[in-house]
């Protein structure tokens, strides 16, 4: 786990690391048997890092540009803190954030890394033995060049988080240029003992192979690729990303795994989501989504599960996937726990995919195609 420090912004701890490389075939579990329990942990790719089978995304924490109705206040922060603690209490101890979440350029925003670090510190003061696995991401901004830019950004992230080392560090998206230097920076971070494992995000098949091979030459596994992946956004299956991840032993971290709430069943054509999401999940789209939502509800009743839990379980059933739904409240965090410990049948998995395939997906993150 990443250790908390109570004073000072950053301390460098160098140590040698020996990676235990497992067979790439073991990265994908297959769909016939899945003995899932809430406290079970899985390896990220062929790295030595193990995390809970389902994590928590902190994109919304502190944000005022996409989430929270363009406002962040004490009530929002208390709700996020409660969500963090409810996750820990339930055994979900893997949290994903990024340096650009809650950007300081947005009015009223608070950086998500700062909030997560604050919550970890508060929790560890009460329970020093609590284990928290933290992942964050480097923003490939056009003015950042070379390997040192990655190390500099990582140190800034560690400062905001109040940590001396990180469990997983990821490139948030492929850069317009400088990608080789960014990958070098990831390798340097591992060798300097600043991170346990490294990954990328929004990388296509070609870029994945290039990053994998470059790190492999240094004996460092590319552990993860974080992508938009849900029942109604299956681009990773269609563009070769899922298959190359399974082939190379790279774990997919699925962001927006319940389609930013669209698969929860709480939105209808008469009640679409607020803010920017309302321009994506429009009344027209939600109307087309209704037959799938009805089937999800029907299956959920069979298992006494919510639509959110069914949708997350569908992703887990794909094998080699760790979903990271965003938890804005403790109720949501508790609900996510119910996605584990049971398994949809292969027939149900296929039926849901078939129904979902009839729905034209929303537009994804454009950098996926860089």
Short mmCIF file of C-alpha atoms in Angstrom, two decimals:
data_model
loop_
_atom_site.label_atom_id
_atom_site.label_comp_id
_atom_site.label_asym_id
_atom_site.label_seq_id
_atom_site.Cartn_x
_atom_site.Cartn_y
_atom_site.Cartn_z
CA UNK A 1 0.00 0.00 0.00
CA UNK A 2 1.07 3.61 -0.34
CA UNK A 3 2.27 4.96 3.00
CA UNK A 4 0.99 8.20 4.46
CA UNK A 5 3.34 10.87 5.75
CA UNK A 6 2.18 13.49 8.19
CA UNK A 7 4.71 16.19 7.42
CA UNK A 8 6.73 17.39 4.49
CA UNK A 9 5.56 17.39 0.94
CA UNK A 10 7.62 14.60 -0.49
CA UNK A 11 10.27 12.09 0.42
CA UNK A 12 12.09 9.91 -2.05
CA UNK A 13 12.57 6.31 -1.08
CA UNK A 14 14.68 4.32 -3.49
CA UNK A 15 14.68 0.59 -3.34
CA UNK A 16 15.17 -2.28 -5.72
CA UNK A 17 12.13 -4.16 -6.89
CA UNK A 18 11.84 -7.64 -8.27
CA UNK A 19 8.76 -8.26 -10.39
CA UNK A 20 7.15 -11.63 -10.24
CA UNK A 21 5.92 -12.23 -13.77
CA UNK A 22 2.91 -14.48 -14.12
CA UNK A 23 1.74 -16.09 -17.31
CA UNK A 24 -0.23 -13.67 -19.47
CA UNK A 25 -2.92 -16.28 -19.88
CA UNK A 26 -3.67 -16.07 -16.18
CA UNK A 27 -4.63 -12.42 -16.54
CA UNK A 28 -7.95 -13.34 -18.11
CA UNK A 29 -10.03 -15.55 -15.83
CA UNK A 30 -12.58 -16.85 -18.30
CA UNK A 31 -16.31 -16.83 -17.77
CA UNK A 32 -17.08 -20.34 -16.56
CA UNK A 33 -16.06 -19.96 -12.91
CA UNK A 34 -15.68 -16.85 -10.82
CA UNK A 35 -15.40 -17.35 -7.07
CA UNK A 36 -15.88 -13.72 -6.23
CA UNK A 37 -16.05 -12.47 -2.67
CA UNK A 38 -15.95 -8.87 -1.55
CA UNK A 39 -12.50 -9.07 0.03
CA UNK A 40 -10.87 -11.02 -2.80
CA UNK A 41 -8.00 -9.24 -4.51
CA UNK A 42 -6.68 -9.66 -8.04
CA UNK A 43 -3.35 -8.90 -9.64
CA UNK A 44 -3.15 -5.95 -12.00
CA UNK A 45 -1.71 -7.49 -15.11
CA UNK A 46 1.54 -9.35 -14.49
CA UNK A 47 2.68 -6.87 -11.86
CA UNK A 48 2.99 -7.71 -8.17
CA UNK A 49 0.20 -5.30 -7.26
CA UNK A 50 -3.06 -6.78 -5.99
CA UNK A 51 -6.23 -4.72 -5.57
CA UNK A 52 -9.88 -5.36 -4.82
CA UNK A 53 -11.84 -6.76 -7.74
CA UNK A 54 -13.84 -3.55 -7.86
CA UNK A 55 -12.49 -0.09 -7.12
CA UNK A 56 -13.86 3.40 -6.58
CA UNK A 57 -13.39 6.24 -9.04
CA UNK A 58 -12.85 9.73 -7.59
CA UNK A 59 -13.49 11.73 -10.77
CA UNK A 60 -16.42 13.57 -9.22
CA UNK A 61 -14.68 14.46 -5.95
CA UNK A 62 -14.02 18.18 -5.92
CA UNK A 63 -15.18 18.67 -9.52
CA UNK A 64 -17.23 21.69 -10.65
CA UNK A 65 -17.03 21.28 -14.42
CA UNK A 66 -18.82 17.99 -15.10
CA UNK A 67 -20.25 16.73 -11.82
CA UNK A 68 -21.98 18.16 -8.76
CA UNK A 69 -24.15 20.63 -10.70
CA UNK A 70 -21.13 22.89 -11.15
CA UNK A 71 -20.72 23.41 -7.40
CA UNK A 72 -18.54 21.96 -4.66
CA UNK A 73 -19.46 22.70 -1.06
CA UNK A 74 -19.21 21.30 2.45
CA UNK A 75 -22.17 19.02 1.86
CA UNK A 76 -20.53 17.50 -1.22
CA UNK A 77 -17.30 16.98 0.68
CA UNK A 78 -19.01 15.27 3.60
CA UNK A 79 -20.83 12.97 1.17
CA UNK A 80 -17.55 12.07 -0.59
CA UNK A 81 -15.82 11.44 2.75
CA UNK A 82 -18.70 9.19 3.80
CA UNK A 83 -18.44 7.36 0.47
CA UNK A 84 -14.72 6.79 1.05
CA UNK A 85 -15.27 5.42 4.54
CA UNK A 86 -18.19 3.24 3.49
CA UNK A 87 -16.01 1.77 0.74
CA UNK A 88 -13.24 0.97 3.20
CA UNK A 89 -15.72 -0.47 5.70
CA UNK A 90 -17.10 -2.75 2.99
CA UNK A 91 -13.68 -3.94 1.85
CA UNK A 92 -13.29 -1.88 -1.33
CA UNK A 93 -9.86 -0.35 -0.83
CA UNK A 94 -8.74 0.56 -4.38
CA UNK A 95 -9.22 4.23 -5.32
CA UNK A 96 -8.50 5.90 -8.65
CA UNK A 97 -8.00 9.64 -9.11
CA UNK A 98 -6.05 11.99 -11.40
CA UNK A 99 -4.16 15.25 -11.20
CA UNK A 100 -6.74 16.97 -13.45
CA UNK A 101 -9.82 15.92 -11.46
CA UNK A 102 -11.10 18.97 -9.63
CA UNK A 103 -8.80 21.22 -11.63
CA UNK A 104 -7.72 24.39 -9.86
CA UNK A 105 -8.63 26.22 -13.07
CA UNK A 106 -12.32 25.53 -12.38
CA UNK A 107 -14.14 27.95 -10.11
CA UNK A 108 -14.79 26.47 -6.67
CA UNK A 109 -13.16 23.14 -7.44
CA UNK A 110 -10.90 21.20 -5.06
CA UNK A 111 -8.32 18.79 -6.44
CA UNK A 112 -9.48 15.19 -6.12
CA UNK A 113 -6.00 14.04 -5.10
CA UNK A 114 -6.06 16.50 -2.20
CA UNK A 115 -9.42 15.19 -1.03
CA UNK A 116 -8.42 11.54 -1.32
CA UNK A 117 -5.20 12.23 0.59
CA UNK A 118 -7.20 14.02 3.28
CA UNK A 119 -9.60 11.10 3.65
CA UNK A 120 -6.76 8.58 3.85
CA UNK A 121 -4.99 10.62 6.53
CA UNK A 122 -8.16 10.94 8.60
CA UNK A 123 -8.90 7.23 8.31
CA UNK A 124 -5.36 6.15 9.20
CA UNK A 125 -5.43 8.34 12.30
CA UNK A 126 -8.34 6.19 13.50
CA UNK A 127 -7.14 2.91 12.03
CA UNK A 128 -3.36 2.92 11.37
CA UNK A 129 -3.46 -0.56 9.86
CA UNK A 130 -6.02 0.22 7.17
CA UNK A 131 -4.82 -0.67 3.68
CA UNK A 132 -5.59 1.68 0.80
CA UNK A 133 -4.38 1.18 -2.77
CA UNK A 134 -4.12 4.48 -4.65
CA UNK A 135 -3.94 5.05 -8.39
CA UNK A 136 -3.58 8.41 -10.08
CA UNK A 137 -2.77 9.67 -13.55
CA UNK A 138 -0.34 11.92 -15.43
CA UNK A 139 -1.90 14.45 -17.81
CA UNK A 140 -0.13 14.39 -21.17
CA UNK A 141 -0.43 18.14 -21.68
CA UNK A 142 1.12 19.53 -24.88
CA UNK A 143 3.79 21.52 -23.03
CA UNK A 144 5.08 18.52 -21.11
CA UNK A 145 8.11 16.86 -22.67
CA UNK A 146 10.25 13.87 -21.81
CA UNK A 147 10.64 11.45 -18.96
CA UNK A 148 11.40 14.10 -16.35
CA UNK A 149 7.98 15.68 -16.85
CA UNK A 150 6.42 12.41 -15.68
CA UNK A 151 8.58 12.27 -12.57
CA UNK A 152 7.90 15.91 -11.76
CA UNK A 153 4.15 15.44 -12.09
CA UNK A 154 4.27 12.26 -10.03
CA UNK A 155 6.06 14.06 -7.19
CA UNK A 156 3.43 16.80 -7.29
CA UNK A 157 0.68 14.17 -7.13
CA UNK A 158 2.38 12.46 -4.18
CA UNK A 159 2.57 15.83 -2.45
CA UNK A 160 -1.16 16.43 -2.91
CA UNK A 161 -1.98 12.90 -1.78
CA UNK A 162 0.37 13.06 1.20
CA UNK A 163 2.11 9.84 0.17
CA UNK A 164 5.70 8.74 -0.26
CA UNK A 165 4.89 6.20 -2.94
CA UNK A 166 2.02 5.20 -5.17
CA UNK A 167 0.45 1.87 -5.98
CA UNK A 168 -0.41 2.59 -9.64
CA UNK A 169 0.64 5.50 -11.86
CA UNK A 170 -0.95 5.86 -15.28
CA UNK A 171 -0.64 8.05 -18.36
CA UNK A 172 -4.11 9.62 -18.57
CA UNK A 173 -4.17 9.73 -22.38
CA UNK A 174 -1.65 9.40 -25.21
CA UNK A 175 0.20 12.61 -25.92
CA UNK A 176 0.19 14.34 -29.26
CA UNK A 177 3.96 13.93 -29.04
CA UNK A 178 6.47 12.77 -26.45
CA UNK A 179 4.95 9.36 -25.77
CA UNK A 180 8.26 7.51 -25.76
CA UNK A 181 9.56 9.90 -23.12
CA UNK A 182 6.40 9.43 -21.07
CA UNK A 183 6.84 5.66 -21.10
CA UNK A 184 10.48 6.11 -20.09
CA UNK A 185 9.23 8.24 -17.20
CA UNK A 186 6.92 5.47 -16.03
CA UNK A 187 9.83 3.04 -16.03
CA UNK A 188 11.99 5.50 -14.11
CA UNK A 189 9.24 5.90 -11.50
CA UNK A 190 9.22 2.14 -10.90
CA UNK A 191 13.00 1.89 -10.70
CA UNK A 192 13.17 4.79 -8.25
CA UNK A 193 10.69 3.04 -5.99
CA UNK A 194 8.07 5.77 -6.35
CA UNK A 195 5.38 3.44 -7.72
CA UNK A 196 4.59 -0.25 -7.49
CA UNK A 197 3.02 -0.58 -10.93
CA UNK A 198 2.40 1.50 -14.03
CA UNK A 199 -0.31 1.70 -16.64
CA UNK A 200 -1.86 3.80 -19.37
CA UNK A 201 -5.35 5.07 -20.10
CA UNK A 202 -7.34 5.50 -23.31
CA UNK A 203 -4.66 3.68 -25.33
CA UNK A 204 -5.57 1.91 -28.55
CA UNK A 205 -4.22 -1.47 -29.61
CA UNK A 206 -1.17 -0.13 -31.46
CA UNK A 207 -0.10 2.21 -28.68
CA UNK A 208 -0.64 -0.53 -26.09
CA UNK A 209 1.73 -2.87 -27.88
CA UNK A 210 4.36 -0.14 -28.22
CA UNK A 211 4.17 0.80 -24.54
CA UNK A 212 4.21 -2.85 -23.48
CA UNK A 213 7.32 -3.65 -25.53
CA UNK A 214 9.19 -0.53 -24.40
CA UNK A 215 8.63 -1.32 -20.73
CA UNK A 216 9.29 -5.03 -21.25
CA UNK A 217 12.85 -4.23 -22.36
CA UNK A 218 13.42 -2.86 -18.86
CA UNK A 219 11.78 -5.83 -17.18
CA UNK A 220 8.76 -3.77 -16.17
CA UNK A 221 5.22 -4.98 -16.88
CA UNK A 222 2.57 -2.67 -18.29
CA UNK A 223 -0.06 -3.47 -15.68
CA UNK A 224 -3.19 -1.70 -16.86
CA UNK A 225 -5.09 0.19 -19.52
CA UNK A 226 -7.91 2.31 -18.13
CA UNK A 227 -10.69 2.75 -20.67
CA UNK A 228 -14.34 3.67 -20.98
CA UNK A 229 -16.09 0.30 -20.82
CA UNK A 230 -19.66 -0.61 -19.96
CA UNK A 231 -22.54 -2.68 -21.22
CA UNK A 232 -23.51 0.15 -23.58
CA UNK A 233 -19.97 1.27 -24.44
CA UNK A 234 -18.11 -1.80 -25.63
CA UNK A 235 -15.52 -0.12 -27.82
CA UNK A 236 -12.69 -2.05 -26.09
CA UNK A 237 -14.25 -5.26 -27.40
CA UNK A 238 -14.75 -3.88 -30.89
CA UNK A 239 -11.44 -2.09 -31.49
CA UNK A 240 -9.11 -4.86 -30.34
CA UNK A 241 -8.14 -3.31 -26.99
CA UNK A 242 -9.76 -6.01 -24.86
CA UNK A 243 -8.21 -8.84 -26.87
CA UNK A 244 -4.70 -7.37 -26.80
CA UNK A 245 -5.00 -6.77 -23.05
CA UNK A 246 -5.96 -10.41 -22.55
CA UNK A 247 -3.13 -11.51 -24.85
CA UNK A 248 -0.41 -9.47 -23.13
CA UNK A 249 -1.65 -9.80 -19.56
CA UNK A 250 -2.75 -6.18 -19.14
CA UNK A 251 -5.72 -5.60 -16.86
CA UNK A 252 -8.49 -3.31 -18.07
CA UNK A 253 -9.64 -0.76 -15.53
CA UNK A 254 -13.15 0.20 -16.63
CA UNK A 255 -14.17 3.78 -16.02
CA UNK A 256 -17.81 4.89 -16.40
CA UNK A 257 -18.82 1.21 -15.90
CA UNK A 258 -22.48 2.11 -15.30
CA UNK A 259 -22.38 4.73 -18.07
CA UNK A 260 -22.28 7.64 -15.63
CA UNK A 261 -25.52 6.47 -14.03
CA UNK A 262 -27.44 5.71 -17.23
CA UNK A 263 -27.41 1.96 -16.43
CA UNK A 264 -28.56 2.49 -12.85
CA UNK A 265 -32.17 2.90 -13.94
CA UNK A 266 -32.58 6.18 -12.07
CA UNK A 267 -32.79 8.26 -15.24
CA UNK A 268 -35.74 8.22 -17.62
CA UNK A 269 -36.70 10.14 -20.76
CA UNK A 270 -38.75 12.40 -18.49
CA UNK A 271 -35.92 12.74 -15.98
CA UNK A 272 -32.51 12.80 -17.71
CA UNK A 273 -29.29 13.52 -15.79
CA UNK A 274 -28.37 17.11 -15.01
CA UNK A 275 -25.38 19.07 -16.24
CA UNK A 276 -23.19 17.99 -19.18
CA UNK A 277 -24.38 14.38 -18.87
CA UNK A 278 -27.82 15.54 -19.98
CA UNK A 279 -26.34 16.41 -23.38
CA UNK A 280 -24.99 12.87 -23.73
CA UNK A 281 -27.75 10.78 -22.19
CA UNK A 282 -30.62 12.63 -23.82
CA UNK A 283 -34.33 11.73 -23.56
CA UNK A 284 -34.05 10.18 -27.03
CA UNK A 285 -31.13 7.99 -25.99
CA UNK A 286 -32.82 6.99 -22.74
CA UNK A 287 -35.91 5.97 -24.70
CA UNK A 288 -33.81 3.63 -26.86
CA UNK A 289 -32.15 2.32 -23.71
CA UNK A 290 -35.41 1.29 -22.03
CA UNK A 291 -35.68 -2.32 -23.36
CA UNK A 292 -32.19 -3.07 -22.06
CA UNK A 293 -32.94 -1.44 -18.71
CA UNK A 294 -36.10 -3.52 -18.44
CA UNK A 295 -34.10 -6.72 -18.97
CA UNK A 296 -31.47 -5.61 -16.44
CA UNK A 297 -34.25 -4.99 -13.91
CA UNK A 298 -35.77 -8.40 -14.63
CA UNK A 299 -32.45 -10.18 -14.11
CA UNK A 300 -31.79 -8.14 -10.98
CA UNK A 301 -35.08 -9.27 -9.45
CA UNK A 302 -34.00 -12.87 -9.95
CA UNK A 303 -30.87 -12.30 -7.84
CA UNK A 304 -32.34 -9.61 -5.57
CA UNK A 305 -29.87 -7.13 -7.08
CA UNK A 306 -30.14 -3.56 -8.33
CA UNK A 307 -29.60 -2.52 -11.95
CA UNK A 308 -26.26 -1.01 -10.95
CA UNK A 309 -25.12 -4.28 -9.39
CA UNK A 310 -26.18 -6.29 -12.45
CA UNK A 311 -24.36 -3.90 -14.81
CA UNK A 312 -21.15 -4.06 -12.77
CA UNK A 313 -21.37 -7.84 -12.47
CA UNK A 314 -21.66 -8.05 -16.26
CA UNK A 315 -18.31 -6.27 -16.57
CA UNK A 316 -16.62 -8.46 -13.95
CA UNK A 317 -17.89 -11.49 -15.86
CA UNK A 318 -15.83 -10.44 -18.89
CA UNK A 319 -12.65 -11.44 -17.06
CA UNK A 320 -9.51 -9.33 -16.68
CA UNK A 321 -11.61 -6.24 -15.88
CA UNK A 322 -11.65 -4.11 -12.71
CA UNK A 323 -14.56 -1.63 -12.79
CA UNK A 324 -14.18 1.66 -10.93
CA UNK A 325 -17.64 3.22 -10.53
CA UNK A 326 -17.72 6.69 -9.02
CA UNK A 327 -19.14 6.95 -5.51
CA UNK A 328 -20.53 10.35 -4.55
CA UNK A 329 -22.39 9.05 -1.48
CA UNK A 330 -22.09 6.28 1.08
CA UNK A 331 -25.29 4.72 -0.28
CA UNK A 332 -23.68 4.34 -3.69
CA UNK A 333 -20.52 2.85 -2.18
CA UNK A 334 -22.56 0.30 -0.25
CA UNK A 335 -24.55 -0.57 -3.35
CA UNK A 336 -21.38 -1.30 -5.33
CA UNK A 337 -20.45 -4.00 -2.82
CA UNK A 338 -23.50 -5.95 -3.95
CA UNK A 339 -21.99 -6.36 -7.42
CA UNK A 340 -19.58 -8.96 -6.01
CA UNK A 341 -20.04 -12.40 -4.50
CA UNK A 342 -22.33 -13.78 -7.22
CA UNK A 343 -22.26 -14.36 -10.96
CA UNK A 344 -24.53 -13.85 -13.94
CA UNK A 345 -24.93 -16.95 -16.08
CA UNK A 346 -23.24 -17.09 -19.47
CA UNK A 347 -26.69 -16.95 -21.05
CA UNK A 348 -27.57 -13.78 -19.17
CA UNK A 349 -24.25 -12.18 -20.09
CA UNK A 350 -24.88 -12.95 -23.75
CA UNK A 351 -28.50 -11.80 -23.63
CA UNK A 352 -27.55 -8.44 -22.17
CA UNK A 353 -24.81 -7.97 -24.76
CA UNK A 354 -27.25 -8.80 -27.54
CA UNK A 355 -29.81 -6.27 -26.34
CA UNK A 356 -27.11 -3.64 -25.81
CA UNK A 357 -25.78 -4.15 -29.34
CA UNK A 358 -29.05 -2.77 -30.71
CA UNK A 359 -28.32 0.60 -29.09
CA UNK A 360 -26.03 3.03 -30.88
CA UNK A 361 -23.40 3.96 -28.27
CA UNK A 362 -22.66 7.48 -27.16
CA UNK A 363 -19.49 9.19 -28.34
CA UNK A 364 -16.46 8.24 -26.30
CA UNK A 365 -13.28 10.09 -25.35
CA UNK A 366 -11.79 11.21 -28.72
CA UNK A 367 -8.18 10.51 -27.66
CA UNK A 368 -8.94 6.79 -27.79
CA UNK A 369 -8.32 7.10 -31.53
CA UNK A 370 -5.00 8.94 -31.35
#
